[in-house]
Short mmCIF file of C-alpha atoms in Angstrom, two decimals:
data_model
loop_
_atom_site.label_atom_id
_atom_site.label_comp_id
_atom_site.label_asym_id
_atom_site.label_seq_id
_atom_site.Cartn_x
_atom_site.Cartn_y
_atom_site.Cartn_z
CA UNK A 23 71.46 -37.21 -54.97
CA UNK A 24 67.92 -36.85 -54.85
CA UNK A 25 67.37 -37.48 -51.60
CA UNK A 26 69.66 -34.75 -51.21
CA UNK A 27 68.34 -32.16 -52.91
CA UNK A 28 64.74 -32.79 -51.32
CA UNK A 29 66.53 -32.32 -47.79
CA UNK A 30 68.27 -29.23 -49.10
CA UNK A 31 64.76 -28.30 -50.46
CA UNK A 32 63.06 -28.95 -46.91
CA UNK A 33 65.55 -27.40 -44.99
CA UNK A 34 65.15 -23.83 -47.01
CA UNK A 35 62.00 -23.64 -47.06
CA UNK A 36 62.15 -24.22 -42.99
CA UNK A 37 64.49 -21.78 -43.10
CA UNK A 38 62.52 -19.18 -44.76
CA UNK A 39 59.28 -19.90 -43.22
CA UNK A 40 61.23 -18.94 -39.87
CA UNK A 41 62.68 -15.75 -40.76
CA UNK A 42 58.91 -14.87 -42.10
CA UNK A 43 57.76 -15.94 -38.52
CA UNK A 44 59.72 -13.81 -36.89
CA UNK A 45 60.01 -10.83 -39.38
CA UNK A 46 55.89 -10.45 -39.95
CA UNK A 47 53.65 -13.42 -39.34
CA UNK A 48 54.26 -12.93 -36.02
CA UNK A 49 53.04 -9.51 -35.84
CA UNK A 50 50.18 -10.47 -38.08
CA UNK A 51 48.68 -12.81 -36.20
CA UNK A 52 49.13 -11.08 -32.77
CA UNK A 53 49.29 -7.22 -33.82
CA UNK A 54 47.47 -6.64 -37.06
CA UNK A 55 44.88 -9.50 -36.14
CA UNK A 56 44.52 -9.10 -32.61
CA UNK A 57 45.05 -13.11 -31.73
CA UNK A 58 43.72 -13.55 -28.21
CA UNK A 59 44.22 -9.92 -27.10
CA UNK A 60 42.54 -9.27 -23.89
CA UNK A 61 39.74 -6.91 -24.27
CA UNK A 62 37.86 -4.75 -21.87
CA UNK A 63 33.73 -3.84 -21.87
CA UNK A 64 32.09 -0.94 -22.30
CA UNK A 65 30.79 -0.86 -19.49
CA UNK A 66 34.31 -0.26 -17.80
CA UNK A 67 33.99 3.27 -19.21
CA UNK A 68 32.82 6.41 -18.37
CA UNK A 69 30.33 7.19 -21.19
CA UNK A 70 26.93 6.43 -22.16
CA UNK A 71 26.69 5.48 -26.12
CA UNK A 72 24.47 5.32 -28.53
CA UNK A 73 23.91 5.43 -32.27
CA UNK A 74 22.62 7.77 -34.41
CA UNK A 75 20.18 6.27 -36.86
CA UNK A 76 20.19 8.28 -40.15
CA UNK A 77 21.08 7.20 -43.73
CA UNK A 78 23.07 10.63 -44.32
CA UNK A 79 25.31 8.98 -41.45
CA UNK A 80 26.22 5.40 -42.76
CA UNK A 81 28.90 4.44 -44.05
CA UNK A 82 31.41 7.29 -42.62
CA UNK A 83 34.86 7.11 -43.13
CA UNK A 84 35.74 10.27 -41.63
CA UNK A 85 34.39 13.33 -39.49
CA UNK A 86 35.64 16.86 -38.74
CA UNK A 87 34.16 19.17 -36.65
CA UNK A 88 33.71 22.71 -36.48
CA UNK A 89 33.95 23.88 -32.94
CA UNK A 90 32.70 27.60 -33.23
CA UNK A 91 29.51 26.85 -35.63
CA UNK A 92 29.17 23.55 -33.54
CA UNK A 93 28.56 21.80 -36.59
CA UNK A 94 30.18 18.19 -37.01
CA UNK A 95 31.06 17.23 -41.07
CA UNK A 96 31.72 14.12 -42.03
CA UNK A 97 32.32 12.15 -45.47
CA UNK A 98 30.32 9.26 -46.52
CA UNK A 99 29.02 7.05 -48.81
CA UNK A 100 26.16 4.78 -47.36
CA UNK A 101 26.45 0.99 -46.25
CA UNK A 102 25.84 -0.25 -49.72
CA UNK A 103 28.21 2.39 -51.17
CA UNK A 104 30.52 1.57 -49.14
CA UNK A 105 30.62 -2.32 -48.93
CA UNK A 106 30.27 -2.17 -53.01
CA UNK A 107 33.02 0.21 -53.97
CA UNK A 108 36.15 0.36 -51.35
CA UNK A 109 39.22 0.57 -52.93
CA UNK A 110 41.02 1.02 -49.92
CA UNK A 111 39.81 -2.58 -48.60
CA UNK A 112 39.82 -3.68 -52.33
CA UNK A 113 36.17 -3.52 -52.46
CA UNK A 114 35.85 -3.23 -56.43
CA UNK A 115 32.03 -3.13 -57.69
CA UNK A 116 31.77 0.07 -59.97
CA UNK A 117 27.80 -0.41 -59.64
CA UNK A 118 28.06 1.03 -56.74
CA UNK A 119 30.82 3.55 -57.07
CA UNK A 120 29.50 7.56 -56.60
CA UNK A 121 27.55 7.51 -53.84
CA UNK A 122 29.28 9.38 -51.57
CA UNK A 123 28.72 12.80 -49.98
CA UNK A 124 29.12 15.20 -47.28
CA UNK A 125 26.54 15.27 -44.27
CA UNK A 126 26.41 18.18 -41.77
CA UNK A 127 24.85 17.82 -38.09
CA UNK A 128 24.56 20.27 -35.72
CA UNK A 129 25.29 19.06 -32.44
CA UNK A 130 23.93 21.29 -30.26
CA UNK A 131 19.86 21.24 -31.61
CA UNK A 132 17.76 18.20 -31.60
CA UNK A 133 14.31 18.38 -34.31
CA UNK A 134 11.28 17.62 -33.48
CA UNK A 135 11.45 14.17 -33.20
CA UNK A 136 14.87 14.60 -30.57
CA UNK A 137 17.29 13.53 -33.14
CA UNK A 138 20.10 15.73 -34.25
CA UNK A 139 19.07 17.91 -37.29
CA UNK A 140 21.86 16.80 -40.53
CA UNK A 141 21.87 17.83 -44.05
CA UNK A 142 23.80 16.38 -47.05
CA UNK A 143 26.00 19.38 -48.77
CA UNK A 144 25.35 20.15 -52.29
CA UNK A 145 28.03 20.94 -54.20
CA UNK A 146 28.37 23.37 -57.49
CA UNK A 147 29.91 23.64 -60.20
CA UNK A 148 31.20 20.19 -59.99
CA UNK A 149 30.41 17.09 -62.98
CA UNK A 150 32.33 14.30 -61.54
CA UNK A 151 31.39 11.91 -58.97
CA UNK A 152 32.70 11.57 -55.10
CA UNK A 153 34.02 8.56 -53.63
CA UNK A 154 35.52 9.28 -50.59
CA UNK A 155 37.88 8.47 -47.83
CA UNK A 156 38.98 10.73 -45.81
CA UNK A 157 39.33 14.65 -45.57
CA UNK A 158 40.76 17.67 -43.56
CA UNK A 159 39.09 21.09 -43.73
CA UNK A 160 41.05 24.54 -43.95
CA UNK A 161 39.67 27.70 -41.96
CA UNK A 162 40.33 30.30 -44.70
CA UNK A 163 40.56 34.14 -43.46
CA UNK A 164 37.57 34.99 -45.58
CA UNK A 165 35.54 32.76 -43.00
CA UNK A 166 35.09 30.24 -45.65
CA UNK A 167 35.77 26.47 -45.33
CA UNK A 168 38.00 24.73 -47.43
CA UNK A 169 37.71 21.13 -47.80
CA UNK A 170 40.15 18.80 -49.27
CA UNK A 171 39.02 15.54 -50.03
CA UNK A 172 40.60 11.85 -50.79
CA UNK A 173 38.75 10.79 -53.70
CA UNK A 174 39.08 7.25 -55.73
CA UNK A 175 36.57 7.19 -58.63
CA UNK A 176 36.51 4.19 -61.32
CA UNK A 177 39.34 4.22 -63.35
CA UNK A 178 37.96 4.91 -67.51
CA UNK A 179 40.31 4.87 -70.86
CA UNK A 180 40.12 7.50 -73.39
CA UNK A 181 36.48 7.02 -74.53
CA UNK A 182 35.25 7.08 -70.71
CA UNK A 183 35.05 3.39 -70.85
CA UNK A 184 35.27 1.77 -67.41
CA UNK A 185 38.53 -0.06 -66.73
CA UNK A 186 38.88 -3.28 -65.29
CA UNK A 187 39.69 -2.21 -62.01
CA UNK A 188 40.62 -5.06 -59.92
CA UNK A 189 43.74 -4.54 -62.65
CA UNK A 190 44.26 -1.42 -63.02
CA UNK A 191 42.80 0.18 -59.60
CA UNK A 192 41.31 3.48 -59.26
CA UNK A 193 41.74 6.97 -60.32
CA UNK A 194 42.62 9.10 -57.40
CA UNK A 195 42.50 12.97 -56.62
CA UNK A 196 42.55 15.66 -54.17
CA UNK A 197 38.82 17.04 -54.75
CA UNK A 198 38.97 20.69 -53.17
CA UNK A 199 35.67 22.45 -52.11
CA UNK A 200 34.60 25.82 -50.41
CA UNK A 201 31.91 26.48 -47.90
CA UNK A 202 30.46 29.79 -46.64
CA UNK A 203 29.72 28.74 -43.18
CA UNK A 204 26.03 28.60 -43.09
CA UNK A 205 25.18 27.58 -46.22
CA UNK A 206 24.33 24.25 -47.07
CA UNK A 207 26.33 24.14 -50.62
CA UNK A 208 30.10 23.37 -51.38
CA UNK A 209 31.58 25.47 -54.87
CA UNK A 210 34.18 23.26 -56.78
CA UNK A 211 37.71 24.74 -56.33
CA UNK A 212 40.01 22.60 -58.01
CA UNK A 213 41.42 19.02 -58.85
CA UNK A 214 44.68 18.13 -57.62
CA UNK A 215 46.05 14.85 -60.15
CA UNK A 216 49.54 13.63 -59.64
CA UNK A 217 51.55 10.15 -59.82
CA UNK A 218 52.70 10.87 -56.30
CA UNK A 219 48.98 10.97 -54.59
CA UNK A 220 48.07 7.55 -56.11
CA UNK A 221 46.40 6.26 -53.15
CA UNK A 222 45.29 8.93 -50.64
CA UNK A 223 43.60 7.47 -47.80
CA UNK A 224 43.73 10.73 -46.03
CA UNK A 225 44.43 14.50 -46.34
CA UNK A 226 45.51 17.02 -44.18
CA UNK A 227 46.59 20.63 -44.87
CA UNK A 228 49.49 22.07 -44.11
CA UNK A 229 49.38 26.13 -44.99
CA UNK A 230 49.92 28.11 -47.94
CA UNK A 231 47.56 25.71 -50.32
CA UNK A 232 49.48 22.78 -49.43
CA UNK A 233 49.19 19.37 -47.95
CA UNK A 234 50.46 16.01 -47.39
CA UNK A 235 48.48 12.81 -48.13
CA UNK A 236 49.31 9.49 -47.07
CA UNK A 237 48.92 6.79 -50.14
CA UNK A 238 47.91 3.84 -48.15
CA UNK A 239 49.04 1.14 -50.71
CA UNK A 240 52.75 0.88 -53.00
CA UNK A 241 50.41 -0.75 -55.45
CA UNK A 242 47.25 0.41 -56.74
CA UNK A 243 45.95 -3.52 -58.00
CA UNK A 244 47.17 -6.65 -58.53
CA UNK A 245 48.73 -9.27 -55.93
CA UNK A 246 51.37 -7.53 -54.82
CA UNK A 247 49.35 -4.92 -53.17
CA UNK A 248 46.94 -7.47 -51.75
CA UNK A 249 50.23 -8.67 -49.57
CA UNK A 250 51.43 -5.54 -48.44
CA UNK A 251 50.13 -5.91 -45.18
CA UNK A 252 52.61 -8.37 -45.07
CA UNK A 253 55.44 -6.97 -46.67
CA UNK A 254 54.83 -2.88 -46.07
CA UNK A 255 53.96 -0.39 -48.09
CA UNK A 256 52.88 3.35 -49.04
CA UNK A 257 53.80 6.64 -49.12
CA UNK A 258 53.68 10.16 -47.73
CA UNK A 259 53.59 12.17 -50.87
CA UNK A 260 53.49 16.19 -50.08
CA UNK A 261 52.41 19.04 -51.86
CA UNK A 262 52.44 22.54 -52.58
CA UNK A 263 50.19 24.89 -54.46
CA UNK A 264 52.72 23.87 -57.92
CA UNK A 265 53.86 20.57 -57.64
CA UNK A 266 53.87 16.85 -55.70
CA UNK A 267 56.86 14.84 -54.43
CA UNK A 268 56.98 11.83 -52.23
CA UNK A 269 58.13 13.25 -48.73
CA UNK A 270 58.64 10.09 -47.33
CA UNK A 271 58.37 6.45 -49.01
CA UNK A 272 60.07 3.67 -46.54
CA UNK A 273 59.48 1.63 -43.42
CA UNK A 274 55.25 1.88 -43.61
CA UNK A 275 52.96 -0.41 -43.61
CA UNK A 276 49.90 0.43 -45.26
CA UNK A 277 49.65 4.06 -43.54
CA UNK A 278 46.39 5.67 -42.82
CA UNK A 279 44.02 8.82 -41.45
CA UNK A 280 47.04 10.94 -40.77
CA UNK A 281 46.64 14.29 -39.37
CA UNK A 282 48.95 17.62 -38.77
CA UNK A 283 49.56 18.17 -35.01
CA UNK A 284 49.00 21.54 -33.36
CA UNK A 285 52.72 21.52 -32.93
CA UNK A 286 53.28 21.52 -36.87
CA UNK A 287 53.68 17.36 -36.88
CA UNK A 288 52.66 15.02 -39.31
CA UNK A 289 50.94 12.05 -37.26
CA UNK A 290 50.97 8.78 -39.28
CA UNK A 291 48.82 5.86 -38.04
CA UNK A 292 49.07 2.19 -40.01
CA UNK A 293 46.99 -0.30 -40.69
CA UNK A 294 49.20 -3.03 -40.20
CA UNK A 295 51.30 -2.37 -37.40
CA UNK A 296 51.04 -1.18 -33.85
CA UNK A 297 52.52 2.37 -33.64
CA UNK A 298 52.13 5.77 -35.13
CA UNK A 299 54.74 7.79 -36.89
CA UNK A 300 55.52 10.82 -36.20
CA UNK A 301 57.15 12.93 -38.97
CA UNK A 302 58.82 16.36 -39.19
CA UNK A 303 57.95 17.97 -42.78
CA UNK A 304 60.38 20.54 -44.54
CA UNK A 305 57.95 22.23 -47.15
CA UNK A 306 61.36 23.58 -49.08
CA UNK A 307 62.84 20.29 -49.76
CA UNK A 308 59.43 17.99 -49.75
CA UNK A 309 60.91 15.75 -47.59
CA UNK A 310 59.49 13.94 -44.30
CA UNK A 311 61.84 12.99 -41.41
CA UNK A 312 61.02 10.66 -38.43
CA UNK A 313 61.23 12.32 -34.99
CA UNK A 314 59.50 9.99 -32.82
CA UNK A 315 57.37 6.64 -32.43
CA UNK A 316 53.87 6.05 -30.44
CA UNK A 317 53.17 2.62 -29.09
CA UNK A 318 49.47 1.74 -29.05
CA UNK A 319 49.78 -2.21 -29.28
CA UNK A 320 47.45 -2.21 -32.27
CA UNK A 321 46.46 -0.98 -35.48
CA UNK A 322 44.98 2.38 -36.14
CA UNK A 323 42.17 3.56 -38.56
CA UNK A 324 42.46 8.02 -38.14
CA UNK A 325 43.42 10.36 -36.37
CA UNK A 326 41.68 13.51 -35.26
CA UNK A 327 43.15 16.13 -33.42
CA UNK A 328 40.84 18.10 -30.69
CA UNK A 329 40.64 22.15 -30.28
CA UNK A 330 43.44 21.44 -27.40
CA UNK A 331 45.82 19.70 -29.42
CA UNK A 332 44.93 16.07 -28.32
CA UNK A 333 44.97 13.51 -31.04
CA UNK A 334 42.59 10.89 -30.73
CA UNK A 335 43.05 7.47 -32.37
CA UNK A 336 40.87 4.85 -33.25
CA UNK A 337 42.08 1.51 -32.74
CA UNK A 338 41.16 -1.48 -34.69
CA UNK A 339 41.93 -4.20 -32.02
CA UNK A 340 40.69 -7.21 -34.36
CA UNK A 341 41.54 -6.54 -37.98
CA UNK A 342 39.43 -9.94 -39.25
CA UNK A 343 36.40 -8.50 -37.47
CA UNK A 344 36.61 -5.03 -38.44
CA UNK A 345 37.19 -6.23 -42.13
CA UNK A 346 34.35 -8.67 -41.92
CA UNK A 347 31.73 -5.51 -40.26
CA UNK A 348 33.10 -3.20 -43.46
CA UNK A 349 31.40 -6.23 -45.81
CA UNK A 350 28.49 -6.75 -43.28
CA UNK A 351 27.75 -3.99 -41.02
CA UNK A 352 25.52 -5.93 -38.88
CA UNK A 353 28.58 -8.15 -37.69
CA UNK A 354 30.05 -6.80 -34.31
CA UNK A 355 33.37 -5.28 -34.91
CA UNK A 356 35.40 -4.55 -31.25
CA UNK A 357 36.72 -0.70 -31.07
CA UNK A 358 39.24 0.89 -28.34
CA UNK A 359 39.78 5.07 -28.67
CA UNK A 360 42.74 6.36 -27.57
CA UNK A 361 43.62 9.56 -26.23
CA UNK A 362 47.41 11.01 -26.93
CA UNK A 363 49.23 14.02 -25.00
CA UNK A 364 52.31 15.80 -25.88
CA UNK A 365 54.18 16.04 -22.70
CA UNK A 366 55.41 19.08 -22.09
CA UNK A 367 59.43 19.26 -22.64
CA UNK A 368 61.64 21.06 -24.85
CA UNK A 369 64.12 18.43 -25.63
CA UNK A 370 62.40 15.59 -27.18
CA UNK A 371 59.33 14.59 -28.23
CA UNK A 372 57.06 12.50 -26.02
CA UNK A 373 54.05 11.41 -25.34
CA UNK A 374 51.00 10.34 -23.01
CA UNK A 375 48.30 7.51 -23.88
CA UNK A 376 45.47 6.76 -22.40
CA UNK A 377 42.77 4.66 -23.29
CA UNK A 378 39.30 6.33 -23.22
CA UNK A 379 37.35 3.92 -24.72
CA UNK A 380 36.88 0.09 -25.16
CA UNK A 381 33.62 -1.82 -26.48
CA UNK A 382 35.29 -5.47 -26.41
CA UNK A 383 32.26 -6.98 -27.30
CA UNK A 384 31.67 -4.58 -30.28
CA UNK A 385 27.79 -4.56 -29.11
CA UNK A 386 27.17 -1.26 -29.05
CA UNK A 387 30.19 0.82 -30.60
CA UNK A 388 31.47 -1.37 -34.00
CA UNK A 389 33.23 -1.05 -36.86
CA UNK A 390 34.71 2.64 -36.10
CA UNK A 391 36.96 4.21 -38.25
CA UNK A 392 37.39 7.66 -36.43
CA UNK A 393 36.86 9.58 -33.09
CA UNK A 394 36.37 13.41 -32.59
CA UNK A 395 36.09 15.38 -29.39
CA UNK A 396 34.01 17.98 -28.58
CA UNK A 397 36.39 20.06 -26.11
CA UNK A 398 33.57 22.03 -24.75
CA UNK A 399 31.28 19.46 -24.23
CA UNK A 400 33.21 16.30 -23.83
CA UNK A 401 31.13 14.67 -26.39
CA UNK A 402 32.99 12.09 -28.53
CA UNK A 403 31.53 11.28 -32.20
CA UNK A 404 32.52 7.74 -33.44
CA UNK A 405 32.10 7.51 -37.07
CA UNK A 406 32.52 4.00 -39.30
CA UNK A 407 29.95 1.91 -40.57
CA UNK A 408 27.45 4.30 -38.21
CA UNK A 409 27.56 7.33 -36.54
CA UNK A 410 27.76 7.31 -32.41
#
């Protein structure tokens, strides 16, 4: 009878162990972590890169660029910052939480010295602290910039006591700031606070004061969110000037940098599988529906979209690496850039990929977490644990 029961016990657990195989460790192993995928040089590329060496550019999750002031913006937090206090990557010292800021270079002067001038953006009439992921920027009719910002400070109780956060996570917002173009400070607009932007890896706007954020975890701590690169999880939530819903909250895994398309489209990139979603939003009913999928054989950090509607991808081809480079920046972390184009038809949506971009070897372009184009110059800036 025993005997039994231990072969009943054996043959389960085989069971089980196969359907996990073939439902996710599979794609684990060969997707998420890039097991033996073939990579190409640098040198099989078309461009010449190099990195910018400037503490006001380390550490930067995200980028945006302003094509008519031909200044590039981008949100970060320093390496220390940013290897210290991560939630996203469950990075938990509070030590080091606060650190983070805005930078602004101008891309089409060099100083003295032939480096790109950049300054760090004050900001005004704002007490808390900024710890950032990523952003989108709204071109108000006023001429001012608006910039909405994913922000995950330490988590405090009632008395403004830190919380134990590996527990209890961190407290998220939508931080919105203006900026006069040419000034060098940001004014305080707002705080956006809601259950249904618990996790906001990324924001982008979507008219009228509204946007959509994609909440790249179902759980803010705790085990459970630690395996939900196995098991899926997070959320679109969406937004209007009044109230948050969640637009969209099945079949993700651990979506990321998301953008809004030139055609009106919400582009969804994940962290754990090989694709991007695309998603049609209905601002009346807060609700998200799939119209189409975008093969890219491997995980995908952000999106930015270019001045002609391109979206540009960054690719994390080995997950291990790239999360190993986010601890220790001076470990070589692969990165392949892809370019996507809506083909032109009226019937259904599809698209064009190209890749644009490969450093196999992670030598020279590593640890990346986004790509933006400069349409009139062809210029690509790389932004992750440097700026290139």
């Amino acid at each position: 009878m025993f005997s039994s029961s231990i072969s009943l016990f054996t043959a389960f657990f085989a069971l089980s162990l196969a359907i996990l195989w073939q439902v996710r460790l599979k794609d684990a192993l060969f997707t998420s972590f890039g097991l033996w995928r073939s990579m190409q040089p640098l040198e099989e590329f078309p461009y010449e890169c190099k990195r910018l060496y400037d503490p006001l550019f380390e550490g930067c999750e995200d980028l945006w660029l302003d094509e008519d002031a031909r200044t590039l913006y981008a949100a970060c937090s320093g390496t220390e910052g940013r290897v210290g206090w991560n939630p996203t990557m469950g990075a938990w010292n509070i030590s080091a939480a606060g650190g983070s800021f805005i930078s602004a270079l101008r891309i089409d002067e060099l100083d003295s010295g032939g480096d790109y001038p950049v300054s760090k953006l004050r900001l005004i009439d704002y007490q808390g602290q900024l710890d950032l992921t990523g952003f989108d920027v709204e071109r108000r009719e006023d001429g001012k910039l608006r910039f909405w910002l994913a922000n995950h400070r330490p988590a405090v109780d009632g008395t403004r006591r830190f919380l134990d956060a590996r527990s209890e996570g961190q407290n998220s917002t939508v931080e919105v700031f203006e900026l006069q173009k040419g000034e060098l400070k940001m004014k305080h607009v707002k705080t956006v606070l809601h259950p249904a932007v618990h996790s906001p890896n990324k924001i982008a706007w979507t008219g009228e004061d509204a946007f959509v954020a994609s909440n790249d975890r179902s759980h803010k701590a705790g085990l459970w969110r630690d395996l939900e690169f196995l098991w899926g999880g997070g959320s679109i939530a969406v937004c209007s000037s009044s109230d948050c819903r969640t637009g969209a909250a099945s079949g993700f895994m651990m979506p990321n940098g998301l953008i809004r398309g030139h055609d009106g489209l919400i582009y969804v990139p994940s962290s754990a599988r090989d694709d991007l979603k695309v998603l049609k939003l209905e601002p009346s009913s807060f609700k998200l529906t799939e119209r189409a999928r975008i093969a890219l054989g491997m995980p995908v950090d952000n999106l930015n979209v270019d001045a002609n509607g391109n979206v540009w991808a960054t690719g994390i081809p080995k997950a291990l690496k790239f999360v190993k480079a986010l601890k220790d920046p001076s470990i070589p972390s692969p990165t392949t850039i892809f370019r996507i184009r809506k083909k032109k038809t009226t019937e259904t949506d599809e698209f064009e990929v190209q890749k644009v971009v490969e450093d196999g070897d992670g030598r020279v372009v590593s640890g990346a977490s986004v790509t933006v184009h400069d349409t009139k110059t062809g210029r690509l800036f790389i932004g992750g644990t440097a700026l290139f």
